[in-house]
Coordinates of C-alpha atoms in Angstrom, one line a residue:
Chain A
X25 CA -96.4 -56.9 2.8
X26 CA -97.5 -60.4 2.9
X27 CA -99.6 -60.6 5.7
X28 CA -103.4 -60.0 6.3
X29 CA -104.1 -56.5 6.8
X30 CA -106.9 -54.7 8.4
X31 CA -108.2 -51.0 8.4
X32 CA -108.5 -48.9 10.2
X33 CA -106.4 -50.0 13.2
X34 CA -108.6 -48.1 15.6
X35 CA -112.6 -46.7 15.2
X36 CA -114.2 -44.7 17.5
X37 CA -117.8 -44.0 16.6
X38 CA -120.9 -43.0 18.7
X39 CA -124.0 -44.8 19.5
X40 CA -126.3 -45.3 16.6
X41 CA -123.5 -45.1 13.8
X42 CA -122.6 -46.9 10.8
X43 CA -119.4 -48.4 10.4
X44 CA -117.1 -50.6 7.7
X45 CA -114.0 -52.5 8.7
X46 CA -111.9 -53.7 5.8
X47 CA -110.0 -56.9 5.3
X48 CA -106.9 -57.6 2.9
X49 CA -106.2 -61.5 3.1
X50 CA -103.1 -62.5 1.9
X51 CA -102.9 -63.4 -1.9
X52 CA -104.4 -66.3 -3.1
X53 CA -106.2 -67.6 -0.2
X54 CA -109.8 -68.1 -0.8
X55 CA -111.0 -68.9 2.5
X56 CA -112.0 -65.6 4.6
X57 CA -113.2 -65.7 8.3
X58 CA -114.3 -62.6 10.4
X59 CA -114.1 -63.0 14.3
X60 CA -114.8 -60.5 17.4
X61 CA -112.8 -60.6 20.5
X62 CA -114.4 -58.9 23.5
X63 CA -112.2 -58.0 26.7
X64 CA -111.2 -60.9 28.4
X65 CA -112.6 -63.5 25.8
X66 CA -111.0 -65.6 22.9
X67 CA -112.1 -64.5 19.2
X68 CA -115.5 -65.8 18.2
X69 CA -116.4 -66.7 14.9
X70 CA -118.7 -64.5 13.2
X71 CA -118.8 -65.5 9.1
X72 CA -116.9 -67.5 6.9
X73 CA -116.3 -66.6 3.1
X74 CA -115.3 -69.2 0.5
X75 CA -114.4 -67.4 -2.5
X76 CA -117.1 -64.3 -3.0
X77 CA -120.0 -66.2 -1.1
X78 CA -120.7 -66.0 2.6
X79 CA -120.6 -70.1 3.2
X80 CA -121.5 -69.5 6.7
X81 CA -122.7 -66.6 8.5
X82 CA -124.2 -68.0 11.8
X83 CA -122.0 -66.3 14.0
X84 CA -123.5 -63.2 13.0
X85 CA -125.2 -61.4 16.1
X86 CA -128.1 -60.0 14.8
X87 CA -128.9 -58.4 11.5
X88 CA -126.9 -55.0 12.3
X89 CA -123.9 -57.2 11.4
X90 CA -123.3 -57.8 7.7
X91 CA -120.3 -58.6 5.5
X92 CA -119.5 -58.7 1.8
X93 CA -116.6 -59.9 -0.5
X94 CA -117.8 -59.4 -4.0
X95 CA -114.6 -60.1 -5.9
X96 CA -113.4 -62.7 -3.6
X97 CA -110.4 -61.1 -2.1
X98 CA -110.7 -57.7 0.2
X99 CA -113.9 -58.3 2.6
X100 CA -115.9 -55.6 4.5
X101 CA -117.7 -55.8 7.6
X102 CA -120.4 -53.7 8.1
X103 CA -122.1 -52.8 11.1
X104 CA -125.3 -50.6 11.4
X105 CA -126.6 -48.9 14.2
X106 CA -123.6 -49.4 16.5
X107 CA -124.2 -50.2 20.2
X108 CA -121.8 -50.0 22.8
X109 CA -121.8 -53.6 23.2
X110 CA -120.4 -53.8 20.0
X111 CA -117.1 -52.4 21.3
X112 CA -114.7 -55.1 20.8
X113 CA -111.6 -55.9 18.5
X114 CA -112.6 -57.3 15.0
X115 CA -110.2 -59.9 13.8
X116 CA -109.9 -60.9 10.0
X117 CA -108.2 -64.5 9.1
X118 CA -107.4 -66.0 5.9
X119 CA -106.6 -69.3 4.7
X120 CA -105.6 -71.3 1.4
X121 CA -108.7 -73.1 1.3
X122 CA -110.7 -73.4 4.5
X123 CA -111.1 -77.1 5.6
X124 CA -112.8 -80.2 4.8
X125 CA -112.6 -84.0 5.3
X126 CA -109.1 -85.0 6.1
X127 CA -107.1 -81.8 5.7
X128 CA -107.3 -78.6 7.6
X129 CA -105.3 -75.2 6.7
X130 CA -104.4 -73.1 9.0
X131 CA -105.6 -69.4 9.4
X132 CA -103.6 -66.5 8.9
X133 CA -105.0 -63.5 11.4
X134 CA -104.7 -59.8 10.6
X135 CA -103.8 -57.5 13.7
X136 CA -107.5 -56.4 14.2
X137 CA -109.4 -53.5 14.2
X138 CA -110.5 -52.3 17.7
X139 CA -113.8 -50.4 17.6
X140 CA -115.0 -48.4 20.4
X141 CA -118.7 -47.2 20.6
X142 CA -119.1 -44.0 22.7
Chain B
X13 CA -121.5 -72.5 27.4
X14 CA -118.3 -72.6 26.7
X15 CA -117.0 -75.6 24.5
X16 CA -113.3 -75.0 24.9
X17 CA -112.2 -74.2 28.3
X18 CA -108.9 -72.7 29.6
X19 CA -109.2 -72.7 33.1
X20 CA -105.9 -71.0 34.1
X21 CA -106.1 -67.7 33.0
X22 CA -102.3 -67.1 34.1
X23 CA -99.3 -69.3 34.2
X24 CA -95.8 -67.8 35.5
X25 CA -92.9 -70.1 34.8
X26 CA -89.0 -69.5 35.3
X27 CA -87.0 -69.2 32.1
X28 CA -85.3 -72.6 31.2
X29 CA -88.4 -74.5 32.6
X30 CA -91.2 -76.2 31.2
X31 CA -94.5 -74.4 30.6
X32 CA -97.5 -76.7 30.4
X33 CA -100.9 -74.9 28.9
X34 CA -103.9 -76.9 29.4
X35 CA -107.3 -77.2 27.4
X36 CA -110.5 -79.0 28.0
X37 CA -113.3 -79.4 25.1
X38 CA -116.9 -80.4 25.3
X39 CA -117.9 -81.1 21.9
X40 CA -116.7 -84.7 20.6
X41 CA -117.4 -83.6 17.1
X42 CA -114.1 -81.4 17.2
X43 CA -111.7 -83.0 14.8
X44 CA -108.9 -80.4 14.5
X45 CA -107.0 -78.7 17.4
X46 CA -104.6 -75.7 17.4
X47 CA -102.6 -73.5 19.5
X48 CA -102.6 -69.6 18.8
X49 CA -100.0 -67.4 20.7
X50 CA -101.1 -63.7 20.7
X51 CA -99.1 -60.7 21.7
X52 CA -100.6 -57.2 22.8
X53 CA -101.9 -55.2 19.6
X54 CA -101.3 -58.2 17.3
X55 CA -103.6 -60.8 15.9
X56 CA -103.3 -64.3 16.9
X57 CA -100.0 -66.4 15.5
X58 CA -100.4 -70.0 14.5
X59 CA -98.1 -72.0 16.7
X60 CA -98.8 -75.6 16.5
X61 CA -101.8 -78.1 15.4
X62 CA -103.0 -81.6 15.9
X63 CA -105.6 -83.9 14.2
X64 CA -108.3 -86.0 16.3
X65 CA -106.4 -89.1 14.8
X66 CA -103.2 -88.3 16.5
X67 CA -102.1 -88.1 20.4
X68 CA -99.3 -86.0 19.7
X69 CA -97.4 -83.4 17.7
X70 CA -94.0 -82.1 18.2
X71 CA -92.3 -78.9 16.6
X72 CA -89.3 -77.8 17.8
X73 CA -89.8 -76.6 21.6
X74 CA -93.5 -77.0 21.3
X75 CA -95.3 -80.3 21.7
X76 CA -99.1 -80.7 21.7
X77 CA -100.9 -83.9 23.6
X78 CA -104.4 -85.0 22.9
X79 CA -106.4 -87.3 25.3
X80 CA -109.5 -88.1 23.5
X81 CA -111.1 -89.8 26.1
X82 CA -110.3 -87.2 28.3
X83 CA -111.5 -84.5 26.0
X84 CA -108.2 -82.4 26.8
X85 CA -105.1 -81.1 25.4
X86 CA -102.0 -79.7 26.7
X87 CA -99.2 -77.6 25.0
X88 CA -95.8 -78.1 26.1
X89 CA -93.1 -75.6 25.6
X90 CA -89.6 -76.7 26.5
X91 CA -87.5 -74.9 27.5
X92 CA -89.4 -71.9 28.1
X93 CA -88.1 -68.4 26.9
X94 CA -88.9 -64.7 27.7
X95 CA -89.5 -64.0 24.7
X96 CA -92.4 -66.9 24.8
X97 CA -94.6 -64.6 27.1
X98 CA -97.6 -64.0 25.7
X99 CA -101.7 -65.2 25.7
X100 CA -102.0 -68.7 24.2
X101 CA -105.3 -69.6 22.8
X102 CA -106.5 -73.1 22.6
X103 CA -108.9 -73.3 19.4
X104 CA -110.8 -76.1 17.8
X105 CA -112.6 -77.1 14.6
X106 CA -115.7 -79.1 14.2
X107 CA -115.4 -81.6 11.6
X108 CA -117.5 -80.2 8.5
X109 CA -117.8 -76.4 9.7
X110 CA -115.4 -75.5 6.9
X111 CA -113.0 -74.4 9.6
X112 CA -114.2 -71.7 11.5
X113 CA -112.4 -72.2 15.0
X114 CA -113.7 -72.2 18.6
X115 CA -111.6 -70.5 20.8
X116 CA -111.0 -70.6 24.8
X117 CA -110.6 -67.5 26.4
X118 CA -106.7 -67.9 26.5
X119 CA -103.8 -68.3 29.3
X120 CA -101.5 -65.6 29.7
X121 CA -97.9 -67.0 29.9
X122 CA -95.3 -65.1 31.7
X123 CA -91.5 -66.6 31.5
X124 CA -89.4 -64.7 34.1
X125 CA -85.6 -64.5 33.2

């Protein structure tokens, strides 16, 4: 398919465990974003990659959260020592080249991974 | 403190009538605004956007209006169709932020046949 894909679609884990969430962006998109959507809220920004580097990780809530994009395509969001408050839908989005002065590229979202921490 | 506010959690409209979804913001550094539509179990889908240098953008049945002095934008859907029933998110991007979006909480639109 041509869209953003995310795996798994659902993940149930126990408190204290480690989880990895995967995002496959649209081919050729250099910008990749992770968001988290809690129940009744809008998506909240976590981290932004331009190519392989994390250009902005200011949205990561604490050091239990980490994300990588080693080859500038697929990205993995990693959560250590999960807590019940981490339960949410984790959304990934990609964009042709992010944004800059005088231009903005829309972001295309994947279906999300629903994480439940018991 | 929420920078993007959608004060109406839900809106119900009759098919064929106009739907007006509202959004207020507090950050004067926002330079781009977008509306996303979300169906259950799917990711948000881009609908329409507007740059802060404009006050109106139209795309088919969808029009977005921006009032910078009031820090307010609205999405008009005319005529509304049952397939428009979804949650609509208003989002904004801060100049120089490289595109990461700040979202409102969403408004659930129900269009009744």
